[in-house]
One Martini backbone bead per residue (centre of mass of N, CA, C, O) as a GRO file, in nm:
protein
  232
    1UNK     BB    1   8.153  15.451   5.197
    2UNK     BB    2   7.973  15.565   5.430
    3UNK     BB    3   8.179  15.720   5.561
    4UNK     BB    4   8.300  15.880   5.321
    5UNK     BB    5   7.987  16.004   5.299
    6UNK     BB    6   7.937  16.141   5.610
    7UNK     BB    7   8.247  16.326   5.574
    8UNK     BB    8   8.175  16.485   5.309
    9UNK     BB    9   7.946  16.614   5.479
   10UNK     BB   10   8.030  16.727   5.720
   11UNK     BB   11   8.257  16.908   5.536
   12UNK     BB   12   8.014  17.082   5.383
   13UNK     BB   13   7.887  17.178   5.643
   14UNK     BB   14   8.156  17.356   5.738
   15UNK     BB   15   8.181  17.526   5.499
   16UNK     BB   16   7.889  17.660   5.486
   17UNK     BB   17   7.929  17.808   5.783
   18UNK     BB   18   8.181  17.961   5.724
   19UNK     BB   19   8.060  18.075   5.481
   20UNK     BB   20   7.818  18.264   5.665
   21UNK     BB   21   7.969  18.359   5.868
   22UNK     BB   22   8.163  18.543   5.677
   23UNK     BB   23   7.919  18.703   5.545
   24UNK     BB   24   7.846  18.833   5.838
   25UNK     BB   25   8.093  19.012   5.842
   26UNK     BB   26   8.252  19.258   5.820
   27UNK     BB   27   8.426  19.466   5.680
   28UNK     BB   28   8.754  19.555   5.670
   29UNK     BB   29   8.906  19.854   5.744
   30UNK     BB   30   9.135  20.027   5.600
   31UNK     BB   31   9.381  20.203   5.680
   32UNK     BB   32   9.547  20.492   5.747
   33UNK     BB   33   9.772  20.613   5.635
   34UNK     BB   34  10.054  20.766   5.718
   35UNK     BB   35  10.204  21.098   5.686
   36UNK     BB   36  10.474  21.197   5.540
   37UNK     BB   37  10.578  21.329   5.815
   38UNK     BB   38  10.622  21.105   5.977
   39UNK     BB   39  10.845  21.025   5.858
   40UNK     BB   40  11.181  20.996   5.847
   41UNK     BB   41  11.420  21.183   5.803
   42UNK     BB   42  11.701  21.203   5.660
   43UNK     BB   43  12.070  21.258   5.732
   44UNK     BB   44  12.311  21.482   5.779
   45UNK     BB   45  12.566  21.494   5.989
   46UNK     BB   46  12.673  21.794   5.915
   47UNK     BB   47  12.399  21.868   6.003
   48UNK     BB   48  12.155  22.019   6.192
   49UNK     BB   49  11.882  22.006   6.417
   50UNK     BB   50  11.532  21.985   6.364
   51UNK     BB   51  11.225  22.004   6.605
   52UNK     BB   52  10.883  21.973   6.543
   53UNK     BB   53  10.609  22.102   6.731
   54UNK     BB   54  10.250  22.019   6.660
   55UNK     BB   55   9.965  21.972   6.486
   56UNK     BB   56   9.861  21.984   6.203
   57UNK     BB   57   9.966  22.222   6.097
   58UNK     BB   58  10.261  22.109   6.089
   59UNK     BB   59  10.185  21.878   5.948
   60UNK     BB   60  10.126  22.076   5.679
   61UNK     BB   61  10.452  22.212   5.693
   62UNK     BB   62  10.703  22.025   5.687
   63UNK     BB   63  10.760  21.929   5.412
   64UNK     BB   64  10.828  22.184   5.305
   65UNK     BB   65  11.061  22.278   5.523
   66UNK     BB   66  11.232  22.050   5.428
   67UNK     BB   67  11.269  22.184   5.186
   68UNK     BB   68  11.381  22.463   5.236
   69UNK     BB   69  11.616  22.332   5.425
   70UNK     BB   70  11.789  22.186   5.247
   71UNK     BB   71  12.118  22.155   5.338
   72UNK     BB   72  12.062  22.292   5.637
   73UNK     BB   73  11.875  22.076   5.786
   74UNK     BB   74  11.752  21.843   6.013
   75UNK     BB   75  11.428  21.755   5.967
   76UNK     BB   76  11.158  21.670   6.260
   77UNK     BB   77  10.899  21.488   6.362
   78UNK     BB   78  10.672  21.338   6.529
   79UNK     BB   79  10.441  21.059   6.490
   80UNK     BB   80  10.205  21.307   6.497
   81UNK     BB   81   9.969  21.452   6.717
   82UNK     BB   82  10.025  21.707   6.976
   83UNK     BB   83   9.794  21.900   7.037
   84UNK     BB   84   9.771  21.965   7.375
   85UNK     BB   85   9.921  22.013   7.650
   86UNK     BB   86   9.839  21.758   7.776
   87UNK     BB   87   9.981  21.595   7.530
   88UNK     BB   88  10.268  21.707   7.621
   89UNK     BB   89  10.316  21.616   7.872
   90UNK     BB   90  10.303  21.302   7.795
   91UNK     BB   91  10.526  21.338   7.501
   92UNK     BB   92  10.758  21.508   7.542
   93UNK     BB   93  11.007  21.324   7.602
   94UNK     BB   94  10.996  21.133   7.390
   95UNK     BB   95  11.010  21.279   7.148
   96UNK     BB   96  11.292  21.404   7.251
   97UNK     BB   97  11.448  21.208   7.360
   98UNK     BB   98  11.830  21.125   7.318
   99UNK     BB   99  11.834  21.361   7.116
  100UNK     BB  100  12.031  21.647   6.945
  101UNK     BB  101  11.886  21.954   6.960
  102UNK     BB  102  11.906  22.284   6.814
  103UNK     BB  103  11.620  22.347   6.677
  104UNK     BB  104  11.281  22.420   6.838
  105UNK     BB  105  10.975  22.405   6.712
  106UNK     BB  106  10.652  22.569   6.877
  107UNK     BB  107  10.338  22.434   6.925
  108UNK     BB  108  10.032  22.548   7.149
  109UNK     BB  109   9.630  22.610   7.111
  110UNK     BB  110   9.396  22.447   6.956
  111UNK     BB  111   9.310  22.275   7.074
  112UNK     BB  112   9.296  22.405   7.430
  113UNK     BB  113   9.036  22.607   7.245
  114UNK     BB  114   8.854  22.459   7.235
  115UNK     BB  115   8.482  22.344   7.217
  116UNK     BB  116   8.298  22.183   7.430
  117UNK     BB  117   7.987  22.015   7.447
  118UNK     BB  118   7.984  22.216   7.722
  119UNK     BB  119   8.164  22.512   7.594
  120UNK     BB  120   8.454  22.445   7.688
  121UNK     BB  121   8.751  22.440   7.729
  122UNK     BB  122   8.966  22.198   7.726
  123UNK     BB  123   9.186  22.442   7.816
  124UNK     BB  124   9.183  22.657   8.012
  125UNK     BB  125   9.393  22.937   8.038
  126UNK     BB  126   9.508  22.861   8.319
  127UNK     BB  127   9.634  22.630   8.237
  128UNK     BB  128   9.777  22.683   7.952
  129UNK     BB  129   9.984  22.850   8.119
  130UNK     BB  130  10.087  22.624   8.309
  131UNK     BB  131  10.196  22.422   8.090
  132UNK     BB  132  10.354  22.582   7.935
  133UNK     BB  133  10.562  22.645   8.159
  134UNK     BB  134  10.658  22.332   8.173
  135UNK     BB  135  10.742  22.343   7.890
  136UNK     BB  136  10.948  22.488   7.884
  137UNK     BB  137  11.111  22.393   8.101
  138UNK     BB  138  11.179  22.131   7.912
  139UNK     BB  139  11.320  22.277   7.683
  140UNK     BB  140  11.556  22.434   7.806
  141UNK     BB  141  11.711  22.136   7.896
  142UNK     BB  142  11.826  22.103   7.567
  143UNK     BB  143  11.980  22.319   7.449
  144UNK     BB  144  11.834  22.440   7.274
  145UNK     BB  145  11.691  22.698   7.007
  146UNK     BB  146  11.401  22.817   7.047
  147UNK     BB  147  11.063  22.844   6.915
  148UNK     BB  148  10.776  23.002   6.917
  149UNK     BB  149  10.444  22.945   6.778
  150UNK     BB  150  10.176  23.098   6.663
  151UNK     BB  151   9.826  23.063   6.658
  152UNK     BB  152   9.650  23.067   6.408
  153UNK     BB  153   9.377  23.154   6.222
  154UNK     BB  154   9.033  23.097   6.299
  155UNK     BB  155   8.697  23.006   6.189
  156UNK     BB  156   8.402  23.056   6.336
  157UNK     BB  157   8.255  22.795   6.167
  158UNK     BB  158   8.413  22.573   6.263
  159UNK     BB  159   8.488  22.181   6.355
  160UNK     BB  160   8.490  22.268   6.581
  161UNK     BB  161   8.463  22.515   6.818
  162UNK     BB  162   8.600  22.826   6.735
  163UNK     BB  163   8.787  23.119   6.824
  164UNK     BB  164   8.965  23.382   6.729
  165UNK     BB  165   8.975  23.562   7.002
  166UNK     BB  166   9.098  23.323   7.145
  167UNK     BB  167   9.356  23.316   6.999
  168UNK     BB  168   9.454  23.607   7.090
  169UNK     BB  169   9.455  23.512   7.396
  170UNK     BB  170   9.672  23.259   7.374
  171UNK     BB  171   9.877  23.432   7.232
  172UNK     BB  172   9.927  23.643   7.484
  173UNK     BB  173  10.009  23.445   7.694
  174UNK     BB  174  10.243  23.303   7.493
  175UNK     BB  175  10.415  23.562   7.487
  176UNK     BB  176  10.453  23.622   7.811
  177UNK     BB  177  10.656  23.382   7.818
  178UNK     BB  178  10.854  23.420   7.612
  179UNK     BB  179  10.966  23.661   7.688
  180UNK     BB  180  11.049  23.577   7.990
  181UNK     BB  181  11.253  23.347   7.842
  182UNK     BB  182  11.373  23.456   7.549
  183UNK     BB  183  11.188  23.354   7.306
  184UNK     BB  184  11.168  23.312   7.009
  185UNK     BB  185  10.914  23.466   6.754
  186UNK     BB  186  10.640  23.304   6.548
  187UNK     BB  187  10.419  23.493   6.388
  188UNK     BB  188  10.195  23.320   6.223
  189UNK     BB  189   9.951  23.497   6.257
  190UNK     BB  190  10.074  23.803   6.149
  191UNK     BB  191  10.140  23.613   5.864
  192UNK     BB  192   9.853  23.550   5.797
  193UNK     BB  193   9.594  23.722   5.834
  194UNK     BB  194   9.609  23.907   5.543
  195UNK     BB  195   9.604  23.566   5.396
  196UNK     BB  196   9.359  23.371   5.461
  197UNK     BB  197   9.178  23.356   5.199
  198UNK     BB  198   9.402  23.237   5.009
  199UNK     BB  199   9.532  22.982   5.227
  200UNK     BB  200   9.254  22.883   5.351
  201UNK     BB  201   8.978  22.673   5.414
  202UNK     BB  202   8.648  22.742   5.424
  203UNK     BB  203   8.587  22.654   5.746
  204UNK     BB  204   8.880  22.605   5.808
  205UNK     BB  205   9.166  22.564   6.003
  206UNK     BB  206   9.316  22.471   5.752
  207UNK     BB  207   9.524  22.427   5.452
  208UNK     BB  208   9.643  22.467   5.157
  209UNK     BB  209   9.897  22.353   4.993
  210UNK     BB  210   9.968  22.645   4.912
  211UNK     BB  211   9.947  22.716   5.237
  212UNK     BB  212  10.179  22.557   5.344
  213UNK     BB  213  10.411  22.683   5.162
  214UNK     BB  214  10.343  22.978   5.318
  215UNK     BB  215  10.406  22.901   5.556
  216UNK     BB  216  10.683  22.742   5.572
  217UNK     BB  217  10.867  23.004   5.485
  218UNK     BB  218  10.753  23.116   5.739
  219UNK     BB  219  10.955  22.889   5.925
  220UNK     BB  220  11.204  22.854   5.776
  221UNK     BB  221  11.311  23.143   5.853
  222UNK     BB  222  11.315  23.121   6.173
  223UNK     BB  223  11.534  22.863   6.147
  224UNK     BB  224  11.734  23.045   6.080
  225UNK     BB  225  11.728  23.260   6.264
  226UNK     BB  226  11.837  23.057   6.495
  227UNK     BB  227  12.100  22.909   6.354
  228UNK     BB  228  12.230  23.170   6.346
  229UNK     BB  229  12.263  23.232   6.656
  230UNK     BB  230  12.439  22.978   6.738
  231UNK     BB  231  12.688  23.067   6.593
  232UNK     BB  232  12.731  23.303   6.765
   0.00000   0.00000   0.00000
């Protein structure tokens, strides 16, 4: 009887314990489900294939993308966000992986002009074009038909700190690259900018529901334009 009441005291002070420990433990923070853009879409396989590869700001028009282009083309894009030119040289082969893309739609230039810390663009310009220039080269190895879309307009008061002019001296390079290499342009900041008090959130780079819905459809209309140049 000794033992078997020392054994239940024992018993007693390690549940006592675990139940301490465990009450010391933070909460575990629940993961944040991933972007329903990220998931990958279904595909017909009668249909093209086109491949989105851009920032937020691209994962915010995704999803509406895929709803205007039904029936006409199977849209894809990376299961993240594409960030600044430097995280594109890093992931840029994934991305593409070893399937066959007809028409890419691409942005890079928000992440690479914004201010860091000690105020310098995280990519500045002259690196932004040179990064820009090897994405292109290797863009252009998929035989896809390319379309580069210009980095949106942003608000001064933003955070991190980016400023317009910059947006529009990057999208001046951005153009001048793809010129030269016979590149189509979205040119999505000038169909932005005359209603962007309408269609983006104050003070924030990012855009409203239904402000990703008219970003989308000049975009959904680029890849058609695109589609259409393929069949010629």
């Amino acid at each position: 009887m000794r033992s078997m009441s020392v054994v239940g005291v024992g018993m007693a002070a390690l549940i006592a314990v675990g139940t301490v420990v465990h009450g010391a433990q933070p909460k575990a923070k629940r993961a944040k489900a991933p972007p329903p853009a990220y998931a990958k879409a279904k595909e017909d396989p009668a249909l093209p294939r086109v491949l989105l590869i851009g920032d937020s700001i691209s994962i915010g028009y995704t999803i509406p993308v895929r709803e205007a282009l039904a029936g006409k083309a199977n849209v894809q894009r990376p299961a993240t966000n594409c960030g600044p030119t430097i995280s594109g040289l890093k992931g840029l082969d994934k991305w593409l992986g070893d399937e066959h893309w007809d028409v890419i739609h691409f942005n890079w230039g928000l992440h690479d002009l914004k201010r860091m810390g000690d105020g310098k663009h995280q990519v500045p310009p002259d690196e932004y074009e040179k990064n820009l220039r090897e994405l292109v080269g290797r863009l252009k190895k998929t035989g896809a038909t390319l379309v580069w879309c210009s980095t949106t307009p942003v608000p001064d008061r933003s955070s991190p700190p980016r400023s317009n002019d910059d947006v529009v001296a990057y999208n001046k390079v951005a153009k001048k690259i793809m010129e030269e290499n016979g590149i189509q342009i979205d040119d999505l900041y000038a169909f932005t900018l005359p209603k962007v008090k309408e269609v983006q959130i104050p003070d924030n780079v990012h855009f409203t529901k239904d402000g990703y819905g008219v970003l989308a459809g000049q975009v959904a209309g680029s890849i058609e334009k695109a589609l259409a140049s393929r069949k010629k």
